[in-house]
Short mmCIF file of C-alpha atoms and ligand atoms in Angstrom, two decimals:
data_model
loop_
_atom_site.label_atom_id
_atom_site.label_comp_id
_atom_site.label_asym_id
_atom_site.label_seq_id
_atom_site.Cartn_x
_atom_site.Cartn_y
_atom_site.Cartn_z
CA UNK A 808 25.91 16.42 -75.81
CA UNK A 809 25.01 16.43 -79.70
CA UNK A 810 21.29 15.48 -80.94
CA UNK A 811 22.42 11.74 -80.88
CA UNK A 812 19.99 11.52 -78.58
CA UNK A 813 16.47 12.36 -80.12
CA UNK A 814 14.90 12.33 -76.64
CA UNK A 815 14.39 15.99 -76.15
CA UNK A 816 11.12 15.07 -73.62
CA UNK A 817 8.97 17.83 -72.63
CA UNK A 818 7.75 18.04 -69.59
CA UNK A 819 4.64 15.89 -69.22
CA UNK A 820 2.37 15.80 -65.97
CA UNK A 821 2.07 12.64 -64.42
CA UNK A 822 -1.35 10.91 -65.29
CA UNK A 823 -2.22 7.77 -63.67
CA UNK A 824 -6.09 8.26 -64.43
CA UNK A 825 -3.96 6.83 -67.71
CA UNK A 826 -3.69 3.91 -65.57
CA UNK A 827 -6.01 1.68 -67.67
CA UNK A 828 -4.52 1.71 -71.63
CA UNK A 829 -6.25 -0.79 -73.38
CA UNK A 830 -3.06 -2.90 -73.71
CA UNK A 831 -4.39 -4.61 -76.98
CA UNK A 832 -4.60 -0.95 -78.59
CA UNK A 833 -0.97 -0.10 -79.44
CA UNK A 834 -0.20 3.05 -80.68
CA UNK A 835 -0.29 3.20 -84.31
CA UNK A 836 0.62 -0.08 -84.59
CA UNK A 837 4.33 0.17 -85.29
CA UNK A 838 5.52 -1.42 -81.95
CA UNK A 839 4.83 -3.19 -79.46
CA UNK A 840 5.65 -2.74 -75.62
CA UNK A 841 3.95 -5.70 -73.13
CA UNK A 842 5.50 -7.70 -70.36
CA UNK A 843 5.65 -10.15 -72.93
CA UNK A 844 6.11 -8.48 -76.16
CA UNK A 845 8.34 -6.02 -77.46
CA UNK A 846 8.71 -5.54 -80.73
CA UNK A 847 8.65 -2.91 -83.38
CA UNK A 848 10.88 0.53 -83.87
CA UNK A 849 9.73 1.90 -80.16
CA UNK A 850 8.86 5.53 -80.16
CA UNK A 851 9.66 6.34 -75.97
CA UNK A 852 8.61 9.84 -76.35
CA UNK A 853 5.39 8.50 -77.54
CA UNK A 854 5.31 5.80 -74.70
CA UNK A 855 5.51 8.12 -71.60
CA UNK A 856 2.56 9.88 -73.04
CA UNK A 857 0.28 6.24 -73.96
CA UNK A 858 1.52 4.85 -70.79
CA UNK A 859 0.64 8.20 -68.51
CA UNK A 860 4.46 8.60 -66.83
CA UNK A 861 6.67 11.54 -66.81
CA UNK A 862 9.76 12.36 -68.32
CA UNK A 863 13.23 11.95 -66.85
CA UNK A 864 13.69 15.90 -67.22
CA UNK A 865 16.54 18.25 -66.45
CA UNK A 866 15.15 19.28 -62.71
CA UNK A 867 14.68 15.63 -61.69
CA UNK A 868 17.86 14.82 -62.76
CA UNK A 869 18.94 17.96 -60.85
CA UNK A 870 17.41 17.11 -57.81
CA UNK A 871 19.65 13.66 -58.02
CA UNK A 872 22.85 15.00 -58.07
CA UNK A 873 21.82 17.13 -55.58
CA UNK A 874 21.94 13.64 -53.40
CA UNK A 875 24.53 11.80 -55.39
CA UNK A 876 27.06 14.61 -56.43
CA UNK A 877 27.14 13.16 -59.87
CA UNK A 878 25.38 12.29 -62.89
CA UNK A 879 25.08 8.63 -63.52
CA UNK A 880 25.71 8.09 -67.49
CA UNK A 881 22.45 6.25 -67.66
CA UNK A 882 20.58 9.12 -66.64
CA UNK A 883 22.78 11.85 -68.58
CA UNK A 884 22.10 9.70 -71.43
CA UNK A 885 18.66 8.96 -71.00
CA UNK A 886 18.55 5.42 -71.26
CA UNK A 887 16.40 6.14 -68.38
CA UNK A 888 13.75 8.40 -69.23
CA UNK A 889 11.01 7.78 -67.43
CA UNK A 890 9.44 7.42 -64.10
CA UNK A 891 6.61 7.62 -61.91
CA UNK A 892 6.86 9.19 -58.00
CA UNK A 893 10.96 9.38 -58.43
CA UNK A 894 10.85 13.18 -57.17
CA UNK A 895 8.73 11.94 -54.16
CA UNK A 896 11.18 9.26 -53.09
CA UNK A 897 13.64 12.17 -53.97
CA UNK A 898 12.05 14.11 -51.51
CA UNK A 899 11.89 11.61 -48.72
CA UNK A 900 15.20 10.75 -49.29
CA UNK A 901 16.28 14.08 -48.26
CA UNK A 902 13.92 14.31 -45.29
CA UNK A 903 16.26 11.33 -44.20
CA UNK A 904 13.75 8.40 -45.20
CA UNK A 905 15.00 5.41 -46.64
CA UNK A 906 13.62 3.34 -49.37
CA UNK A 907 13.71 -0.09 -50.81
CA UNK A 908 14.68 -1.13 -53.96
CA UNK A 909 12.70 -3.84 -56.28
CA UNK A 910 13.51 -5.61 -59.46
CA UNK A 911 13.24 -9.22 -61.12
CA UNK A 912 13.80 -11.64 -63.86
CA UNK A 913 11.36 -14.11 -65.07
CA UNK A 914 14.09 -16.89 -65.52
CA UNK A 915 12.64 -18.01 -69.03
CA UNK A 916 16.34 -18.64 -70.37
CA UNK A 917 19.63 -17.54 -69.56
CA UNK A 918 20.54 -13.78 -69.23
CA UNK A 919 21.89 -11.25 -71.98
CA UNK A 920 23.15 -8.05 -71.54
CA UNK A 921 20.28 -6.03 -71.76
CA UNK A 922 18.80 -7.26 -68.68
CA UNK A 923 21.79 -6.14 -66.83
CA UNK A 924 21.73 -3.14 -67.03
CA UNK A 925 18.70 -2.29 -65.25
CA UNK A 926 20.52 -3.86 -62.45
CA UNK A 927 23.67 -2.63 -62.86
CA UNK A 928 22.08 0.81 -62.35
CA UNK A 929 20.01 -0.69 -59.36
CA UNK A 930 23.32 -1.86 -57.67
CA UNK A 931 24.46 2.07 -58.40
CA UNK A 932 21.29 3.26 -56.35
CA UNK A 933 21.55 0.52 -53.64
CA UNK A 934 25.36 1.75 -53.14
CA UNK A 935 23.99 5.69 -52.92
CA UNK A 936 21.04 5.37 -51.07
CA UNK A 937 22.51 2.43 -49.32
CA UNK A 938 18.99 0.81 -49.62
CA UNK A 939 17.69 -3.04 -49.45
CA UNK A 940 16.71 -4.42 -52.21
CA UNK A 941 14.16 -7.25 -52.86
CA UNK A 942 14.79 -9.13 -56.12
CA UNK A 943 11.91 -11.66 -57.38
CA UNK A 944 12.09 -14.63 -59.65
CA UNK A 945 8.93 -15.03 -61.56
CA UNK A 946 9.85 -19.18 -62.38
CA UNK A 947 5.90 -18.93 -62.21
CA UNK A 948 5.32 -16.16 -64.62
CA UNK A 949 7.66 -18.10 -66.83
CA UNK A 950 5.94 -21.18 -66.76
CA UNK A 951 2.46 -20.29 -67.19
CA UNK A 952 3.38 -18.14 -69.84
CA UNK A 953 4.37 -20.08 -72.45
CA UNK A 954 2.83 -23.99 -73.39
CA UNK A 955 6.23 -26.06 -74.26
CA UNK A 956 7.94 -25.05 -70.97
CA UNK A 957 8.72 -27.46 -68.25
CA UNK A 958 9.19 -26.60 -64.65
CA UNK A 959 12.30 -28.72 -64.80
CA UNK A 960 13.64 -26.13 -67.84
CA UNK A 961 12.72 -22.81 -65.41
CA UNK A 962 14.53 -24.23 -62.51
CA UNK A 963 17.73 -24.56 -64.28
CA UNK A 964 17.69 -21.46 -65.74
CA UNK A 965 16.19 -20.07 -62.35
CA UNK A 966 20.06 -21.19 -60.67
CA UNK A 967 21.74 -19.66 -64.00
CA UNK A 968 19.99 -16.40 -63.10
CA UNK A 969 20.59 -16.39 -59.77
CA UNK A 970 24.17 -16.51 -60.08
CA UNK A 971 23.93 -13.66 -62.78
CA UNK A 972 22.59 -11.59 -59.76
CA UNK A 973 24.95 -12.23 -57.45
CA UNK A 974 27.55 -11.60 -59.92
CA UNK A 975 26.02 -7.86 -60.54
CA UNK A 976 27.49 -7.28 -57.26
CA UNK A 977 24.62 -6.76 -54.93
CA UNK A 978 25.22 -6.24 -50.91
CA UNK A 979 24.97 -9.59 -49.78
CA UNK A 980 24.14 -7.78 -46.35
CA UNK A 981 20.55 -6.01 -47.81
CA UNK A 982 19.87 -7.99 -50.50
CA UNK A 983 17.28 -10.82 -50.87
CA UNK A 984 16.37 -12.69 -53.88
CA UNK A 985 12.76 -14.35 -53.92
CA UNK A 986 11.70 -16.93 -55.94
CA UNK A 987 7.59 -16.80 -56.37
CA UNK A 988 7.31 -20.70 -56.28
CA UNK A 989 9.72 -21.01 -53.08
CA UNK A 990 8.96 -18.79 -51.33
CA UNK A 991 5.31 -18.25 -51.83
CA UNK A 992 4.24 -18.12 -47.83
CA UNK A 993 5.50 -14.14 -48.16
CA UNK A 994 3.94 -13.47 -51.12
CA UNK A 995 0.32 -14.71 -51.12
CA UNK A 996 -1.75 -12.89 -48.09
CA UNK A 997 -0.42 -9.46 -49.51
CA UNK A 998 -1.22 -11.17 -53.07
CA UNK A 999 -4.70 -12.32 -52.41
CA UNK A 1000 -5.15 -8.89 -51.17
CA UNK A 1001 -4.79 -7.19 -54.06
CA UNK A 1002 -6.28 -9.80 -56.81
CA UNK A 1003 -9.54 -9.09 -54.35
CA UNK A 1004 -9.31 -5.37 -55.48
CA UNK A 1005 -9.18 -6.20 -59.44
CA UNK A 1006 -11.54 -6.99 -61.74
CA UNK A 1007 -10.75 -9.11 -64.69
CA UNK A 1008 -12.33 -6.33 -67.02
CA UNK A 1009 -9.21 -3.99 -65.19
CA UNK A 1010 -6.79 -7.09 -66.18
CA UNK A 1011 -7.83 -7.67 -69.58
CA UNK A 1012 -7.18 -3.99 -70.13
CA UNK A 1013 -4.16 -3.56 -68.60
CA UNK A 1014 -2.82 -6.52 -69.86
CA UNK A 1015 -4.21 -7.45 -73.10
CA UNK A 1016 -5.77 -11.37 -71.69
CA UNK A 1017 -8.21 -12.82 -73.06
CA UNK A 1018 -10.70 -15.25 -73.36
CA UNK A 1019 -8.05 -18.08 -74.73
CA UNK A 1020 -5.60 -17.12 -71.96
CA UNK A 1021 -4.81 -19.53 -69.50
CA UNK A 1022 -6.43 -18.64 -65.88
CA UNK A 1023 -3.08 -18.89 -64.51
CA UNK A 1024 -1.59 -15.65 -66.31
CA UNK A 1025 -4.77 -14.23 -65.32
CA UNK A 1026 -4.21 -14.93 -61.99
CA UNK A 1027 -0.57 -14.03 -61.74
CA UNK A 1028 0.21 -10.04 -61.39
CA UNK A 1029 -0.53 -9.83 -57.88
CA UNK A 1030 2.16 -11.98 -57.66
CA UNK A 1031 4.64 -9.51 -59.09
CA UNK A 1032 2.95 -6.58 -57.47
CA UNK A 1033 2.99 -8.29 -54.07
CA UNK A 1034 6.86 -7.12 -53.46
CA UNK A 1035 6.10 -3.24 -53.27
CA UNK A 1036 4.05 -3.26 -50.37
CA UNK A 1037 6.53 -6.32 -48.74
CA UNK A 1038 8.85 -3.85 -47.14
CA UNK A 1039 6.08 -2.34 -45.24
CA UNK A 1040 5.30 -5.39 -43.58
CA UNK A 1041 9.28 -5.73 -42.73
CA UNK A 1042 9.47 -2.50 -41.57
CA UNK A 1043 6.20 -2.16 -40.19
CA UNK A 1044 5.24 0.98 -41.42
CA UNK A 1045 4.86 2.28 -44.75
CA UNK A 1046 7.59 1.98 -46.70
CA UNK A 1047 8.41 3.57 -50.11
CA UNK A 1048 9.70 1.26 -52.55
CA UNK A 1049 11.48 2.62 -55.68
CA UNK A 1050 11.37 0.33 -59.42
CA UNK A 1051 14.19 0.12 -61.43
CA UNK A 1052 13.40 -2.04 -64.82
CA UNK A 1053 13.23 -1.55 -68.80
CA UNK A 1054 9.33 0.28 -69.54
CA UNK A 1055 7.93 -3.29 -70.49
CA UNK A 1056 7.17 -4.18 -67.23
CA UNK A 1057 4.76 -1.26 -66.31
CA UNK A 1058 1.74 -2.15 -66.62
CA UNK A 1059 2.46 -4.36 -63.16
CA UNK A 1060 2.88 -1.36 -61.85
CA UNK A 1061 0.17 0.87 -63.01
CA UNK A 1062 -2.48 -1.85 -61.45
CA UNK A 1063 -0.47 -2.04 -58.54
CA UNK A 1064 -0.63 2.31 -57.93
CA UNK A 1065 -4.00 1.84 -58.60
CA UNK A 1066 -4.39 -0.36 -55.19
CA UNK A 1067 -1.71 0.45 -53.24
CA UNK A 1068 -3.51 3.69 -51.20
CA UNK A 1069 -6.63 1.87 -50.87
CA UNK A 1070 -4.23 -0.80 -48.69
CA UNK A 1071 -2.77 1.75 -46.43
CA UNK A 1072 0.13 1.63 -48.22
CA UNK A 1073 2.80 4.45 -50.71
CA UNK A 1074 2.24 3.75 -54.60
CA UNK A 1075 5.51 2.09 -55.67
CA UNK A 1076 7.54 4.55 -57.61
CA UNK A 1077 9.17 3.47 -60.87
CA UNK A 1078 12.10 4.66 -63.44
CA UNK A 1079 11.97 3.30 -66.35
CA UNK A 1080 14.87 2.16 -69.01
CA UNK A 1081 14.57 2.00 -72.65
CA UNK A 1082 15.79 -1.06 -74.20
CA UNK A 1083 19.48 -2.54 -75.47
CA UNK A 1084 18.88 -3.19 -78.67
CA UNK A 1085 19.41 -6.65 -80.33
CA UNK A 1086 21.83 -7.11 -82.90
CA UNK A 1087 19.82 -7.97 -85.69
CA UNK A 1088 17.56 -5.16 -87.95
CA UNK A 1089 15.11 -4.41 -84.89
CA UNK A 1090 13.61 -4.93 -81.80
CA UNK A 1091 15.00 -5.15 -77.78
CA UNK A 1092 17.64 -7.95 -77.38
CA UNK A 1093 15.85 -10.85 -76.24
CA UNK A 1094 16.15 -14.86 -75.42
CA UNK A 1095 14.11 -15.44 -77.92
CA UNK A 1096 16.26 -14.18 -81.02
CA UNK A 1097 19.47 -16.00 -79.27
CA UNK A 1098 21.60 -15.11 -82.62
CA UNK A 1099 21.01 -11.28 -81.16
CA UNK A 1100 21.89 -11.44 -78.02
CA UNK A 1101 25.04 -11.44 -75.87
CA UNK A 1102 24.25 -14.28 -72.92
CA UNK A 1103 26.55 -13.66 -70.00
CA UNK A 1104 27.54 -17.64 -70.78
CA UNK A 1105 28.53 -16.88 -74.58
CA UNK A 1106 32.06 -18.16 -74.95
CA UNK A 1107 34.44 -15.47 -76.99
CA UNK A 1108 34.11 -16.98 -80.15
CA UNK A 1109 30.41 -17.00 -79.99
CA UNK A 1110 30.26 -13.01 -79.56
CA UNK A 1111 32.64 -12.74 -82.21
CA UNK A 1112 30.64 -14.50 -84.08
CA UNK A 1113 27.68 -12.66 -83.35
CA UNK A 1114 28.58 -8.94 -82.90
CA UNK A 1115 30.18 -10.10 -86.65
CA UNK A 1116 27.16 -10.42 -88.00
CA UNK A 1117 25.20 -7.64 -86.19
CA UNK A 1118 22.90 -5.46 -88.37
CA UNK A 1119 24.16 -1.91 -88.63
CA UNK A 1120 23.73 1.23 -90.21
CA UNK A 1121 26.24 1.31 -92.48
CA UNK A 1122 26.42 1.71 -96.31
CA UNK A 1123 26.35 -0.83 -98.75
CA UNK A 1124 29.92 -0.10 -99.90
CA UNK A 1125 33.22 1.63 -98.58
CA UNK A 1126 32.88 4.56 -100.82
CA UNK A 1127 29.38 4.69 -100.21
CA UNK A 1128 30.17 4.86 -96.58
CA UNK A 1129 32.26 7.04 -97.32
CA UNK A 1130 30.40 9.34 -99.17
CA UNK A 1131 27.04 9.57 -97.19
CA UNK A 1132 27.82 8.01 -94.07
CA UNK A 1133 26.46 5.99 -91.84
CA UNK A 1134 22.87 5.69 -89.96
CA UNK A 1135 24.61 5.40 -86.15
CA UNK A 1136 20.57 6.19 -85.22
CA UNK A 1137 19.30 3.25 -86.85
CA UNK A 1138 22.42 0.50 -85.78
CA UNK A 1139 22.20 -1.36 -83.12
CA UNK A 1140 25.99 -1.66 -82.35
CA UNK A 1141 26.53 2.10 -81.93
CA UNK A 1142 23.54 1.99 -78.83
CA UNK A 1143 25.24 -1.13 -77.44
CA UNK A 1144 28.32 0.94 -77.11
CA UNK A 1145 26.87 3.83 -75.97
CA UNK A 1146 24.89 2.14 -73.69
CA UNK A 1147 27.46 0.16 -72.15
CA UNK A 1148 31.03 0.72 -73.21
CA UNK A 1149 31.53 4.35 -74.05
CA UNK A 1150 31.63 7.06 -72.01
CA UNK A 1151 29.20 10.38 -73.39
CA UNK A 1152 32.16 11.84 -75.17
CA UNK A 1153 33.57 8.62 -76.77
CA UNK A 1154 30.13 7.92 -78.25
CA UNK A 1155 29.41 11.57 -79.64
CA UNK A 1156 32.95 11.47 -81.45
CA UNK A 1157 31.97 8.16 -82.43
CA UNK A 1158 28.30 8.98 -83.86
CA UNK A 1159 30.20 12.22 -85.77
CA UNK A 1160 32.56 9.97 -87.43
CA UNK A 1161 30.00 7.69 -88.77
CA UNK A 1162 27.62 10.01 -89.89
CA UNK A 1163 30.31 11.64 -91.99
CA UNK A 1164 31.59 9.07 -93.37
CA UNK A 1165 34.92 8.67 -91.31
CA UNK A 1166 34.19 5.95 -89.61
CA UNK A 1167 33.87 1.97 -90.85
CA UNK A 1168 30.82 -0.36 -89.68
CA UNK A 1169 33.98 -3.10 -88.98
CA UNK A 1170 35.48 -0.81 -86.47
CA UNK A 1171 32.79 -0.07 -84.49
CA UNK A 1172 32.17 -4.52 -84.74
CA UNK A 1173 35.46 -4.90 -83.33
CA UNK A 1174 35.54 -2.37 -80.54
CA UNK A 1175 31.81 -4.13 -79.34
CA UNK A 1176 33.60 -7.28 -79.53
CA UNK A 1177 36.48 -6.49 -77.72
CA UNK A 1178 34.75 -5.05 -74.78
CA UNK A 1179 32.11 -7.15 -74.80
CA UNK A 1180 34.66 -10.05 -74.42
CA UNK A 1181 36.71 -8.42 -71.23
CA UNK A 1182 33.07 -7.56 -69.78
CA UNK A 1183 31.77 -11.30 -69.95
CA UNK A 1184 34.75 -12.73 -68.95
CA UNK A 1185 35.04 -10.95 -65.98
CA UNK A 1186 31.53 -11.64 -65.25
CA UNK A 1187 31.89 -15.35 -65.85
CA UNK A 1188 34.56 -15.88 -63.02
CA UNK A 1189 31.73 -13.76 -60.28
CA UNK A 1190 29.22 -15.80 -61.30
CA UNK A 1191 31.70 -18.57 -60.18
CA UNK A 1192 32.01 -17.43 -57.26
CA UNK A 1193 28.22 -16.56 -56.73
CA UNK A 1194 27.91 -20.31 -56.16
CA UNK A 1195 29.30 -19.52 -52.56
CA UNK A 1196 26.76 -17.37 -51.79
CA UNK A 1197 23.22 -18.44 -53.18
CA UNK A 1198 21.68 -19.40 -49.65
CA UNK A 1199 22.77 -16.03 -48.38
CA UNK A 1200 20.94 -14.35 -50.96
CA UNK A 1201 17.67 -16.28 -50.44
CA UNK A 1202 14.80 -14.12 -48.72
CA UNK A 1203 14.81 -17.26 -45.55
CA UNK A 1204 18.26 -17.95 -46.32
CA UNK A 1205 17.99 -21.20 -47.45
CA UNK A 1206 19.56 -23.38 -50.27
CA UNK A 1207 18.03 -23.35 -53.34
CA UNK A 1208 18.05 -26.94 -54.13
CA UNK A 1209 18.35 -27.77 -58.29
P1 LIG B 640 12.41 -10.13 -67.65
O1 LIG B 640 13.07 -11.39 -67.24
O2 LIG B 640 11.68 -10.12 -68.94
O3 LIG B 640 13.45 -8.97 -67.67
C1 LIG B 640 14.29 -8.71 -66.56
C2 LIG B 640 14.62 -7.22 -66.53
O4 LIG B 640 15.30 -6.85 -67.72
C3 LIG B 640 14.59 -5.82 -68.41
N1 LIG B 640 14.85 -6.08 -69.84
C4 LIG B 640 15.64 -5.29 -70.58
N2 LIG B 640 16.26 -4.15 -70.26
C5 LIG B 640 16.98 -3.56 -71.24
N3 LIG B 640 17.11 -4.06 -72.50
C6 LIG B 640 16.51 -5.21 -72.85
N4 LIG B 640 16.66 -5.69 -74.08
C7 LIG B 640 15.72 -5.88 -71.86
N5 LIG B 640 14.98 -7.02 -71.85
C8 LIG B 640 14.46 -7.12 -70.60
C9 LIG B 640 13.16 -5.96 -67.95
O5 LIG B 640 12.43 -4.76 -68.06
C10 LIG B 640 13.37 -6.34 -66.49
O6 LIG B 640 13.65 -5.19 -65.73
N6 LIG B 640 8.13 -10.18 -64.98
C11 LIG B 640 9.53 -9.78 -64.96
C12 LIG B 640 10.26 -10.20 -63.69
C13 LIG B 640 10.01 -9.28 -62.53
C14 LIG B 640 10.40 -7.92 -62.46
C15 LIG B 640 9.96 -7.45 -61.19
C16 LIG B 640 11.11 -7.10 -63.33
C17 LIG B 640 9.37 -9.56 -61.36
N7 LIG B 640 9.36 -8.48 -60.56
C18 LIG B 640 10.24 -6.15 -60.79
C19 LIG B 640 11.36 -5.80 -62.94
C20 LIG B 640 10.92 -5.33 -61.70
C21 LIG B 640 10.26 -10.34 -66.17
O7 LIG B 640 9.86 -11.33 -66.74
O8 LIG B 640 11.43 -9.66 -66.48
#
């Protein structure tokens, strides 16, 4: 691999007496990285050190192809690179001991491609390990969080989003999706549990509230953190539960470690994705810049029209392009595609092109638009037929009724 990648992590020790990072003190104050907020030009290196996790490194990644006889791309190319406890459930793994899977969507809107893939590498570990997976719809977290949203908006989008991940191609057979405000009953004596073991001085800190927040945010993380210990009570036994998500959502899980041992049960292990960028001069693709974002519902014309007007690193001019080349480090389009449509070697050629000046910004526009196109589409007709099987995705395999 060439230096595309600037990640060259060192290998940090794990530090969860880290647990409690004032989440209103940033790191220098260049970007941002909440549940809520992400903004800024994110320095990851610098993350996995503010946030106390440890690097995706070479023997970790070792240790999984050990299990999996290959490297997934997402870990070669460290769009995850970090975690917390992956070696242990490593470990376990190969002392025969199975663990479940957890991940989520707050259904504020409908989804893009960087929440994918997350979940497309969570379908990749539920087909290795062969393990169950829980998947939780904050509608809740969504509501509460912001003032102008009905419960009537979050419900639509919280059917949108369910057919999204069906359509990832989860086993139908080990898979159940739960939605906080349906199916509540499971959620709230192991939630209740652990809101009695945190202060609000711990929450404020962890998550930045404060005194004009409304009590319902306040109130919510056990909510989210309530899933890692559900397993056990499946099982009924301790169960390790392995996190797949972008870094955002850590902090959950950094109050959650800090209670988990205390309630008889494993601290919920976590790796940790950087973000698809959007399409526009900075910042993670998000709902809330829709003009950046490819929605899974876009028709063709609209990512035309969008990938066509993506920022990128690219000259001014042709001959200045020429000349100097490209920034494929700074522009977005060259991460989408390495992220998600070319393989390691396509995306090396391609970064070597650009930066010497062999390589057009319009090419690289067309190329994300053409495979962006074929991906949605194909999408589009499973989340048609994820319609079928809703109910047998719901944790009491019921109908979601919209
Ligand atoms: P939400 O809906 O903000 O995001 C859903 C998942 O997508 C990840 N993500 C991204 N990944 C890559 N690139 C991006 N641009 C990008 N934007 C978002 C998020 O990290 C997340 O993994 N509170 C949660 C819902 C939730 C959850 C969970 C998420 C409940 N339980 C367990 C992960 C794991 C939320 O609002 O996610």
């Amino acid at each position: 691999m060439t230096d595309v990648d600037s990640n060259n992590i060192s290998n940090e020790d794990d530090n969860d007496n880290n647990n409690f990072v004032n989440a209103n003190k940033q790191p220098e104050d260049n970007y941002k990285v909440t549940p809520w907020e992400v903004e800024g030009q994110i320095d990851y290196n610098r993350l996995i050190k503010e946030f106390g996790t440890q690097p995706i490194n070479s023997e970790i990644i070792r240790q999984f192809e050990k299990i999996t006889n290959e490297i997934h791309p997402m870990l070669k190319l460290h769009y995850f690179f970090s975690h917390r406890d992956l070696d242990l459930i490593l470990h376990k793994t190969e002392n025969g001991e199975k663990f479940y899977l957890y991940t989520g969507r707050g259904p504020s809107g409908m989804v893009h491609m960087g929440h994918l893939l997350p979940w497309i590498f969570t379908k990749y570990l539920q087909d290795k390990f062969g393990s169950k997976l829980l998947f939780q719809l904050t509608d809740d977290e969504k509501f509460l969080y912001a003032q102008d949203r009905t419960r009537e908006e979050i419900k639509h989008y919280t059917y949108e989003n369910i057919l999204d991940i069906i359509a990832v191609g989860f086993n139908p057979n080990v898979t159940k999706i739960i939605i906080d405000s349906v199916h509540i009953k499971y959620l709230y004596p192991i939630a209740i549990e652990i809101a009695k073991r945190i202060t609000f001085s711990t929450a404020k800190a962890v998550f930045g509230f404060s005194s004009s927040t409304n009590i319902g945010m306040i109130g919510f993380p056990p909510i989210q953190a309530a899933p890692c210990f559900l397993p056990s009570l499946i099982e009924g036994k301790a169960t390790p539960v392995l996190i797949p998500a972008a870094i955002d959502q850590d902090p959950y899980w950094r109050m959650t470690r800090d209670v988990a041992e205390r309630m008889g049960f494993y601290k919920p292990a976590q790796i940790h994705s950087k973000f698809l960028p959007g399409l526009g001069t900075s910042g993670k693709m998000s709902s809330s810049k829709p003009e950046t974002a490819i929605f899974t519902t876009d028709e063709p014309e609209v990512i035309d029209k969008k990938v066509s007007n993506a920022f990128t690193g690219g000259q001014a001019t042709v001959a200045l392009q020429r000349l100097f080349g490209g920034n494929a480090i700074g522009c977005p389009v060259f991460w989408y595609l390495r992220y998600f449509f070319d393989n390691e070697e396509e995306s090396d050629e391609r970064f070597l092109k650009c930066t010497s000046g062999n390589l057009l910004c319009g090419e690289c526009k067309s190329d994300l638009a053409r495979e962006s196109k074929i991906f949605i589409t194909n999408l589009k007709k499973r989340r048609e037929k994820a319609k079928d099987y809703v109910e047998k995705f719901m944790y009491d395999n019921q109908p979601y009724e919209i």
